[in-house]
Amino acid sequence: MPLAENIDFLALDPMADIHLDAQLQPSAPMGFLSLLTQANTDILSQNTSSANISQSQFDLMHDVETAAAMSELQLPMGPLPVESKSMEDGMMIGDVGSSNGKAEAPMFESPEKEWAVLHRLFFEFVYHSLPILYQDRFFEEMGMQPRPRPLLALGYAVALVSAAISPPHQHLQKGYYTMTRKLLEKCEMEGDGEEFASLNIFQALLFLLRYEIMASRITRAWMTLGRAIRLASVLNLQKMDTEDRVGGTVPGLHVELPPTEDPVLLEERRRSFWCLFILETYVKTRSGMPCQLGNAALFDVNLPWPGLLNQGFRPTHMPFLRDVVENNEELSSYAACVVMVDLAIRAYELAELSQSQTQGYWDRHFALARMIQECSAKMGSHLNKDAAVQDPVSLSNQLNLGAIKIILHETSIGKGRVDELSPSMVEENERCCQVAAQIIADTVRVVWENRSPERNLFTLQATFTAWPIAKAISTLVRDRESSCSYPSAQRMGDLILLCSVLDYVEKEGGYWHILITSDLTQIREWDGGLES
């Protein structure tokens, strides 16, 4: 089904659907791995009482809480025409409340007409940034009548992330979000929760989690994350590729997914697990909460294989994450994303170590620098400019890898000064920062200039590009300030472009704008000076 007749991509703007009252506080950080640039003091959301959430509070919210949640959600994805209503004025399904003010019973039905477009939109557009759903399996199961609740939950969740970027369907977000949560809760409460222990429910949680992350609601996302992590543990996904499956399961707790030899189904499970790992890292570094999924070095899960999850999929052996350096296989872009996230965690931990008196910082610094170099080599063609233009995951990988390098070398600059190392060492690390920042700027320029109305990768990757863009701006400004001279015309062009793209992926007044306020002010002063 062609989508061009149904969906207008001409004005794709990831921030255009947010209409906030002036009294609202700035949104939570949108960028990726924000705590790599600040002290670990950020609390989950605007309510500091959320920091000590008990186990019972991981339960999905009840009706009144769901309605309240929707009044807060704001999604930085997809355009909303000027004449359109804000998200809060969008469609409300019966469980939120009827027009006469009386609560209505939820109707677990699927809107076939909208789903026909939104589900196909997912696989044509959204899938390439979230490649975890087996297309043939999904559409085959969606043809079932009646549809079981776990499948309905997944259907609503897929439609939700698609509606977020489709102008004609923006108004459906509120209802789809509510129905996804209601169905998840219903599945958990039925019987012994056997409906809840399924891949469809796990994937529905992942799509819901991504939606909440893109809405900059870290408290809510953290609560959804907790449920997804516990379900992954119940399904024992972190050991799905282990050779020795004897032991490690607790009767009455762990639930085995149906056994299968289908390589596409197995790969779907792997990618879903690694998606959880990626999203947990974002929430962890944004919130400061400890990881609950476990030590990534202990996961017995092969890295994602290359290829689309459809009938044409061809399996290729991929290593465990802990063995990636020793393996000779070139990584897929999604596997490269997993590796990039692991490198980011290591850089974050190294930055924390630099603030302590613990010995061994420099050994770990050089080991991480070597690992980044070796892993980058295995990412191969996924780090070239053509890949960034075509593949949203490759775009995120390249930008964030550059920001990780900046963090690595900035940390060593500070540590080197404390340890009174030679000025040449400090200068070399600063040079490495500038090189990484310039690569980010060059990549942003190429992708921005090659964007198309139907395929603007910055729309899909907004949350995961704001941090490296802000980091590049700050680094390039620091270079000019240290030289006490006006930037060249080329450097100013890079800075102005980076600021424009940052404005595109995050509203002015958002977290990253606030974090680099002084740098943005300096750029405006330089720009004004050059014009005069």
Short mmCIF file of C-alpha atoms in Angstrom, two decimals, residues 68-469:
data_model
loop_
_atom_site.label_atom_id
_atom_site.label_comp_id
_atom_site.label_asym_id
_atom_site.label_seq_id
_atom_site.Cartn_x
_atom_site.Cartn_y
_atom_site.Cartn_z
CA ALA A 68 -2.90 12.00 34.08
CA ALA A 69 0.08 10.56 32.25
CA MET A 70 -1.38 11.52 28.90
CA SER A 71 -1.83 15.11 30.05
CA GLU A 72 1.95 15.25 30.56
CA LEU A 73 3.23 13.42 27.51
CA GLN A 74 4.91 15.47 24.83
CA LEU A 75 6.58 13.73 21.94
CA PRO A 76 9.50 15.28 20.05
CA MET A 77 8.82 13.29 16.88
CA GLY A 78 6.95 14.21 13.78
CA PRO A 79 5.23 17.33 12.54
CA LEU A 80 1.95 18.87 13.52
CA PRO A 81 0.51 21.45 11.14
CA VAL A 82 0.02 24.92 12.58
CA GLU A 83 -3.74 24.64 12.45
CA SER A 84 -3.75 21.26 14.21
CA LYS A 85 -4.61 20.78 17.85
CA SER A 86 -2.01 19.97 20.44
CA MET A 87 -1.45 16.45 21.67
CA GLU A 88 -3.54 17.10 24.78
CA ASP A 89 -6.53 17.87 22.54
CA GLY A 90 -6.16 14.62 20.58
CA MET A 91 -8.37 11.60 20.50
CA MET A 92 -9.42 10.07 23.83
CA ILE A 93 -10.68 6.50 23.91
CA GLY A 94 -13.45 5.50 26.32
CA ASP A 95 -11.20 4.51 29.21
CA VAL A 96 -10.05 8.08 29.68
CA GLY A 97 -13.54 9.51 29.83
CA SER A 98 -16.59 10.15 27.69
CA SER A 99 -17.91 13.45 26.45
CA ASN A 100 -20.52 13.60 29.23
CA GLY A 101 -17.89 13.18 31.91
CA LYS A 102 -18.80 9.60 32.82
CA ALA A 103 -16.13 6.94 32.65
CA GLU A 104 -16.67 4.29 30.03
CA ALA A 105 -15.43 0.72 29.93
CA PRO A 106 -12.44 0.29 27.62
CA MET A 107 -13.18 -1.26 24.27
CA PHE A 108 -10.30 -3.50 23.23
CA GLU A 109 -10.90 -3.14 19.53
CA SER A 110 -8.53 -2.39 16.69
CA PRO A 111 -9.22 0.51 14.30
CA GLU A 112 -8.59 -1.40 11.07
CA LYS A 113 -8.51 1.58 8.70
CA GLU A 114 -5.86 3.51 10.63
CA TRP A 115 -3.83 0.41 11.45
CA ALA A 116 -3.60 -0.58 7.78
CA VAL A 117 -1.68 2.63 7.13
CA LEU A 118 0.23 2.97 10.40
CA HIS A 119 1.53 -0.60 10.52
CA ARG A 120 2.85 -0.32 6.98
CA LEU A 121 4.30 3.08 7.78
CA PHE A 122 6.23 1.44 10.60
CA PHE A 123 7.96 -1.02 8.29
CA GLU A 124 8.58 1.54 5.55
CA PHE A 125 9.96 4.27 7.80
CA VAL A 126 10.20 3.67 11.55
CA TYR A 127 11.54 0.10 11.31
CA HIS A 128 14.91 1.27 10.00
CA SER A 129 15.62 2.98 13.31
CA LEU A 130 14.03 0.21 15.39
CA PRO A 131 14.63 -3.05 13.44
CA ILE A 132 13.27 -5.51 15.99
CA LEU A 133 9.93 -6.68 14.54
CA TYR A 134 9.58 -9.65 12.14
CA GLN A 135 7.36 -8.22 9.41
CA ASP A 136 5.91 -11.46 8.04
CA ARG A 137 5.13 -12.85 11.49
CA PHE A 138 3.52 -9.59 12.55
CA PHE A 139 1.16 -9.30 9.58
CA GLU A 140 0.34 -13.01 9.67
CA GLU A 141 -0.66 -12.82 13.33
CA MET A 142 -2.52 -9.56 12.79
CA GLY A 143 -4.74 -11.48 10.36
CA MET A 144 -5.99 -13.65 13.23
CA GLN A 145 -9.59 -13.22 14.38
CA PRO A 146 -10.20 -12.68 17.17
CA ARG A 147 -6.85 -11.21 18.06
CA PRO A 148 -5.47 -12.18 21.47
CA ARG A 149 -4.77 -9.38 23.93
CA PRO A 150 -0.93 -9.56 23.69
CA LEU A 151 -1.21 -9.11 19.93
CA LEU A 152 -3.61 -6.19 20.35
CA ALA A 153 -1.15 -4.55 22.76
CA LEU A 154 1.63 -4.90 20.19
CA GLY A 155 -0.64 -3.63 17.43
CA TYR A 156 -1.47 -0.49 19.39
CA ALA A 157 2.18 0.06 20.36
CA VAL A 158 3.37 -0.19 16.75
CA ALA A 159 0.61 2.15 15.62
CA LEU A 160 1.57 4.55 18.43
CA VAL A 161 5.19 5.04 17.33
CA SER A 162 4.02 5.43 13.73
CA ALA A 163 1.29 7.94 14.58
CA ALA A 164 3.95 10.04 16.30
CA ILE A 165 5.58 10.86 12.93
CA SER A 166 2.50 10.89 10.69
CA PRO A 167 0.77 14.30 10.50
CA PRO A 168 -2.69 12.91 9.65
CA HIS A 169 -2.53 10.58 12.65
CA GLN A 170 -1.06 12.83 15.36
CA HIS A 171 -4.40 13.01 17.13
CA LEU A 172 -4.44 9.24 17.68
CA GLN A 173 -1.43 9.21 20.00
CA LYS A 174 -3.36 9.81 23.20
CA GLY A 175 -5.82 7.01 22.58
CA TYR A 176 -3.18 4.56 21.36
CA TYR A 177 -0.94 5.26 24.34
CA THR A 178 -3.84 4.67 26.72
CA MET A 179 -4.94 1.46 25.03
CA THR A 180 -1.40 0.06 24.98
CA ARG A 181 -1.06 0.56 28.72
CA LYS A 182 -4.53 -0.81 29.45
CA LEU A 183 -3.94 -3.96 27.43
CA LEU A 184 -0.55 -4.56 29.07
CA GLU A 185 -2.14 -4.28 32.49
CA LYS A 186 -5.03 -6.53 31.51
CA CYS A 187 -2.63 -9.21 30.24
CA GLU A 188 -0.68 -9.14 33.48
CA MET A 189 -3.73 -9.39 35.70
CA GLU A 190 -5.41 -12.29 33.90
CA GLY A 191 -4.87 -15.71 35.46
CA ASP A 192 -1.28 -16.39 36.46
CA GLY A 193 0.03 -13.77 34.05
CA GLU A 194 0.64 -16.32 31.30
CA GLU A 195 -0.55 -13.80 28.69
CA PHE A 196 2.08 -11.35 29.88
CA ALA A 197 5.02 -13.73 29.36
CA SER A 198 5.21 -13.43 25.58
CA LEU A 199 7.39 -11.84 22.94
CA ASN A 200 4.49 -9.65 21.77
CA ILE A 201 4.12 -8.15 25.24
CA PHE A 202 7.88 -7.66 25.54
CA GLN A 203 8.00 -5.81 22.22
CA ALA A 204 4.95 -3.73 23.14
CA LEU A 205 6.81 -2.61 26.27
CA LEU A 206 9.85 -1.68 24.15
CA PHE A 207 7.80 0.46 21.78
CA LEU A 208 6.02 2.08 24.71
CA LEU A 209 9.39 2.74 26.37
CA ARG A 210 10.82 4.34 23.26
CA TYR A 211 7.74 6.53 22.94
CA GLU A 212 8.08 7.73 26.54
CA ILE A 213 11.80 8.39 26.06
CA MET A 214 11.05 10.48 22.99
CA ALA A 215 8.49 12.33 25.10
CA SER A 216 11.27 13.18 27.58
CA ARG A 217 9.36 11.59 30.46
CA ILE A 218 12.22 9.81 32.16
CA THR A 219 10.34 8.87 35.33
CA ARG A 220 7.59 7.18 33.36
CA ALA A 221 10.11 5.58 31.02
CA TRP A 222 12.09 4.23 33.97
CA MET A 223 8.98 2.56 35.36
CA THR A 224 8.17 0.98 32.00
CA LEU A 225 11.82 -0.04 31.72
CA GLY A 226 11.59 -1.89 35.03
CA ARG A 227 8.73 -4.01 33.74
CA ALA A 228 10.54 -4.78 30.48
CA ILE A 229 13.70 -5.82 32.34
CA ARG A 230 11.80 -8.14 34.63
CA LEU A 231 9.94 -9.69 31.72
CA ALA A 232 13.24 -10.24 29.89
CA SER A 233 14.49 -12.03 33.00
CA VAL A 234 11.33 -14.14 33.24
CA LEU A 235 11.81 -15.16 29.60
CA ASN A 236 15.54 -15.73 30.28
CA LEU A 237 16.42 -13.78 27.14
CA GLN A 238 19.89 -12.88 28.39
CA LYS A 239 20.84 -16.58 28.06
CA MET A 240 19.01 -17.39 24.84
CA ASP A 241 22.18 -18.40 22.92
CA THR A 242 23.94 -20.24 25.71
CA GLU A 243 25.15 -23.72 24.82
CA ASP A 244 24.50 -25.09 28.30
CA ARG A 245 20.85 -24.50 29.18
CA VAL A 246 20.95 -26.85 32.16
CA GLY A 247 20.06 -25.01 35.35
CA GLY A 248 19.54 -21.29 35.75
CA THR A 249 15.75 -21.53 35.61
CA VAL A 250 13.41 -21.34 38.57
CA PRO A 251 10.17 -23.35 38.32
CA GLY A 252 7.17 -21.08 38.65
CA LEU A 253 9.21 -18.00 37.73
CA HIS A 254 10.90 -18.45 34.37
CA VAL A 255 8.81 -19.02 31.26
CA GLU A 256 10.34 -20.47 28.11
CA LEU A 257 9.30 -18.96 24.80
CA PRO A 258 8.09 -21.60 22.31
CA PRO A 259 11.12 -23.54 20.98
CA THR A 260 11.96 -22.75 17.37
CA GLU A 261 14.66 -23.38 14.80
CA ASP A 262 13.46 -20.50 12.63
CA PRO A 263 16.50 -18.18 12.38
CA VAL A 264 14.30 -15.13 11.80
CA LEU A 265 12.26 -15.73 14.96
CA LEU A 266 15.45 -16.25 16.95
CA GLU A 267 16.95 -13.07 15.52
CA GLU A 268 13.77 -11.16 16.39
CA ARG A 269 14.21 -12.21 20.01
CA ARG A 270 17.90 -11.22 19.99
CA ARG A 271 17.23 -7.77 18.55
CA SER A 272 14.42 -7.17 21.00
CA PHE A 273 16.75 -7.99 23.89
CA TRP A 274 19.50 -5.72 22.56
CA CYS A 275 16.93 -2.96 22.05
CA LEU A 276 16.20 -3.20 25.78
CA PHE A 277 19.94 -2.95 26.50
CA ILE A 278 20.22 0.20 24.38
CA LEU A 279 17.17 1.87 25.90
CA GLU A 280 18.20 0.94 29.44
CA THR A 281 21.56 2.60 28.86
CA TYR A 282 19.82 5.79 27.77
CA VAL A 283 17.52 5.83 30.80
CA LYS A 284 20.34 4.85 33.16
CA THR A 285 22.69 7.59 32.04
CA ARG A 286 19.88 10.14 31.95
CA SER A 287 18.49 9.26 35.40
CA GLY A 288 21.55 8.08 37.30
CA MET A 289 19.76 4.90 38.34
CA PRO A 290 21.83 1.70 38.37
CA CYS A 291 21.53 -0.83 35.56
CA GLN A 292 19.26 -3.75 36.40
CA LEU A 293 19.62 -5.85 33.26
CA GLY A 294 23.02 -7.09 34.40
CA ASN A 295 26.63 -7.03 33.28
CA ALA A 296 26.70 -6.95 29.47
CA ALA A 297 29.84 -9.08 29.46
CA LEU A 298 27.78 -11.94 30.91
CA PHE A 299 25.00 -11.89 28.29
CA ASP A 300 24.89 -15.10 26.26
CA VAL A 301 23.17 -13.41 23.35
CA ASN A 302 24.70 -13.13 19.90
CA LEU A 303 25.02 -9.63 18.50
CA PRO A 304 22.37 -8.73 15.89
CA TRP A 305 22.86 -10.21 12.44
CA PRO A 306 22.69 -8.03 9.31
CA GLY A 307 19.58 -7.95 7.14
CA LEU A 308 15.89 -7.12 7.32
CA LEU A 309 13.64 -9.28 9.47
CA ASN A 310 11.56 -10.82 6.70
CA GLN A 311 11.44 -14.02 4.67
CA GLY A 312 14.58 -13.03 2.79
CA PHE A 313 16.66 -12.98 5.99
CA ARG A 314 19.88 -14.99 5.83
CA PRO A 315 21.56 -15.91 9.15
CA THR A 316 25.20 -15.03 9.74
CA HIS A 317 27.14 -16.07 12.81
CA MET A 318 27.77 -13.16 15.14
CA PRO A 319 29.75 -13.20 18.41
CA PHE A 320 28.72 -12.36 21.95
CA LEU A 321 29.38 -8.74 22.93
CA ARG A 322 32.27 -9.79 25.16
CA ASP A 323 34.00 -11.46 22.19
CA VAL A 324 33.54 -8.71 19.61
CA VAL A 325 37.18 -7.56 19.60
CA GLU A 326 38.52 -11.05 18.91
CA ASN A 327 35.95 -11.78 16.18
CA ASN A 328 36.72 -11.13 12.52
CA GLU A 329 33.14 -10.51 11.35
CA GLU A 330 32.16 -7.01 10.25
CA LEU A 331 29.32 -5.77 12.41
CA SER A 332 25.83 -4.95 11.20
CA SER A 333 24.72 -1.38 11.88
CA TYR A 334 22.48 -2.54 14.72
CA ALA A 335 25.27 -4.66 16.20
CA ALA A 336 27.51 -1.61 15.88
CA CYS A 337 24.91 0.34 17.87
CA VAL A 338 25.08 -2.23 20.68
CA VAL A 339 28.88 -1.98 20.69
CA MET A 340 28.74 1.83 20.62
CA VAL A 341 26.43 1.84 23.64
CA ASP A 342 28.80 -0.49 25.51
CA LEU A 343 31.69 1.87 24.70
CA ALA A 344 29.63 4.78 26.00
CA ILE A 345 29.05 2.98 29.29
CA ARG A 346 32.79 2.37 29.60
CA ALA A 347 33.54 6.03 28.86
CA TYR A 348 31.00 7.09 31.49
CA GLU A 349 32.58 4.78 34.07
CA LEU A 350 36.05 6.09 33.18
CA ALA A 351 34.87 9.68 33.64
CA GLU A 352 33.60 8.74 37.11
CA LEU A 353 36.91 7.05 37.91
CA SER A 354 38.82 10.21 36.98
CA GLN A 355 37.04 12.04 39.81
CA SER A 356 38.24 9.57 42.43
CA GLN A 357 41.61 8.75 43.92
CA THR A 358 41.43 5.18 42.64
CA GLN A 359 44.57 3.95 40.93
CA GLY A 360 44.59 2.62 37.39
CA TYR A 361 42.93 5.47 35.50
CA TRP A 362 45.55 5.72 32.78
CA ASP A 363 45.66 1.97 32.16
CA ARG A 364 41.91 2.00 31.62
CA HIS A 365 42.12 5.14 29.49
CA PHE A 366 44.56 3.61 27.02
CA ALA A 367 42.70 0.29 27.04
CA LEU A 368 39.44 2.07 26.17
CA ALA A 369 41.12 4.17 23.47
CA ARG A 370 42.45 0.97 21.91
CA MET A 371 39.05 -0.73 22.18
CA ILE A 372 37.33 2.21 20.47
CA GLN A 373 39.84 1.99 17.64
CA GLU A 374 39.41 -1.77 17.23
CA CYS A 375 35.63 -1.67 17.42
CA SER A 376 35.48 1.22 14.95
CA ALA A 377 37.45 -0.88 12.48
CA LYS A 378 34.87 -3.66 12.80
CA MET A 379 32.04 -1.23 12.09
CA GLY A 380 33.57 -0.85 8.63
CA SER A 381 31.33 0.72 6.01
CA HIS A 382 28.74 1.69 8.63
CA LEU A 383 30.99 4.61 9.59
CA ASN A 384 31.17 6.22 6.15
CA LYS A 385 29.08 9.19 5.07
CA ASP A 386 26.91 7.22 2.64
CA ALA A 387 25.77 4.95 5.47
CA ALA A 388 24.90 7.97 7.62
CA VAL A 389 22.76 9.39 4.82
CA GLN A 390 20.88 6.13 4.24
CA ASP A 391 20.65 4.46 7.65
CA PRO A 392 19.34 6.18 10.81
CA VAL A 393 21.15 3.71 13.07
CA SER A 394 24.46 4.41 11.31
CA LEU A 395 23.83 8.14 11.72
CA SER A 396 23.38 7.71 15.48
CA ASN A 397 26.43 5.45 15.68
CA GLN A 398 28.70 7.94 13.93
CA LEU A 399 27.59 11.00 15.86
CA ASN A 400 27.62 9.30 19.25
CA LEU A 401 30.95 7.59 18.62
CA GLY A 402 32.41 11.04 17.97
CA ALA A 403 30.94 12.34 21.23
CA ILE A 404 32.34 9.32 23.11
CA LYS A 405 35.80 10.17 21.80
CA ILE A 406 35.37 13.76 22.94
CA ILE A 407 34.41 12.57 26.43
CA LEU A 408 37.39 10.20 26.53
CA HIS A 409 39.88 12.94 25.66
CA GLU A 410 38.22 15.67 27.73
CA THR A 411 38.43 13.39 30.74
CA SER A 412 42.13 12.78 30.14
CA ILE A 413 42.74 16.54 29.79
CA GLY A 414 41.28 17.16 33.23
CA LYS A 415 43.06 14.19 34.74
CA GLY A 416 46.33 15.15 33.07
CA ARG A 417 46.23 18.61 34.59
CA VAL A 418 45.51 17.18 38.03
CA ASP A 419 48.42 14.75 37.64
CA GLU A 420 50.61 17.59 36.27
CA LEU A 421 51.42 15.80 33.04
CA SER A 422 53.19 17.54 30.19
CA PRO A 423 51.42 20.35 28.28
CA SER A 424 52.03 18.45 25.04
CA MET A 425 49.86 15.59 26.30
CA VAL A 426 47.05 18.02 27.12
CA GLU A 427 47.40 19.66 23.71
CA GLU A 428 47.26 16.30 21.92
CA ASN A 429 44.07 15.33 23.70
CA GLU A 430 42.52 18.70 22.86
CA ARG A 431 43.47 18.15 19.22
CA CYS A 432 41.70 14.77 19.33
CA CYS A 433 38.60 16.49 20.73
CA GLN A 434 38.60 18.99 17.87
CA VAL A 435 39.02 16.28 15.25
CA ALA A 436 36.08 14.31 16.67
CA ALA A 437 33.91 17.45 16.84
CA GLN A 438 34.72 18.35 13.24
CA ILE A 439 33.79 14.83 12.11
CA ILE A 440 30.43 15.23 13.84
CA ALA A 441 29.91 18.58 12.08
CA ASP A 442 30.86 17.12 8.69
CA THR A 443 28.52 14.16 9.16
CA VAL A 444 25.63 16.40 10.21
CA ARG A 445 26.19 18.59 7.14
CA VAL A 446 26.20 15.68 4.70
CA VAL A 447 23.07 14.10 6.16
CA TRP A 448 21.25 17.43 6.50
CA GLU A 449 21.99 18.44 2.93
CA ASN A 450 20.88 15.04 1.60
CA ARG A 451 17.67 14.73 3.59
CA SER A 452 14.44 14.20 1.70
CA PRO A 453 10.81 14.91 2.62
CA GLU A 454 10.10 11.17 2.78
CA ARG A 455 13.19 10.28 4.75
CA ASN A 456 14.55 12.80 7.22
CA LEU A 457 16.75 10.75 9.53
CA PHE A 458 16.94 13.52 12.12
CA THR A 459 13.20 13.11 12.60
CA LEU A 460 13.62 9.47 13.60
CA GLN A 461 16.79 9.89 15.63
CA ALA A 462 16.09 13.17 17.44
CA THR A 463 16.64 11.82 20.93
CA PHE A 464 19.86 10.08 19.96
CA THR A 465 21.52 12.94 18.08
CA ALA A 466 21.01 15.95 20.36
CA TRP A 467 23.82 15.02 22.75
CA PRO A 468 26.62 14.64 20.16
CA ILE A 469 25.50 17.76 18.31
#
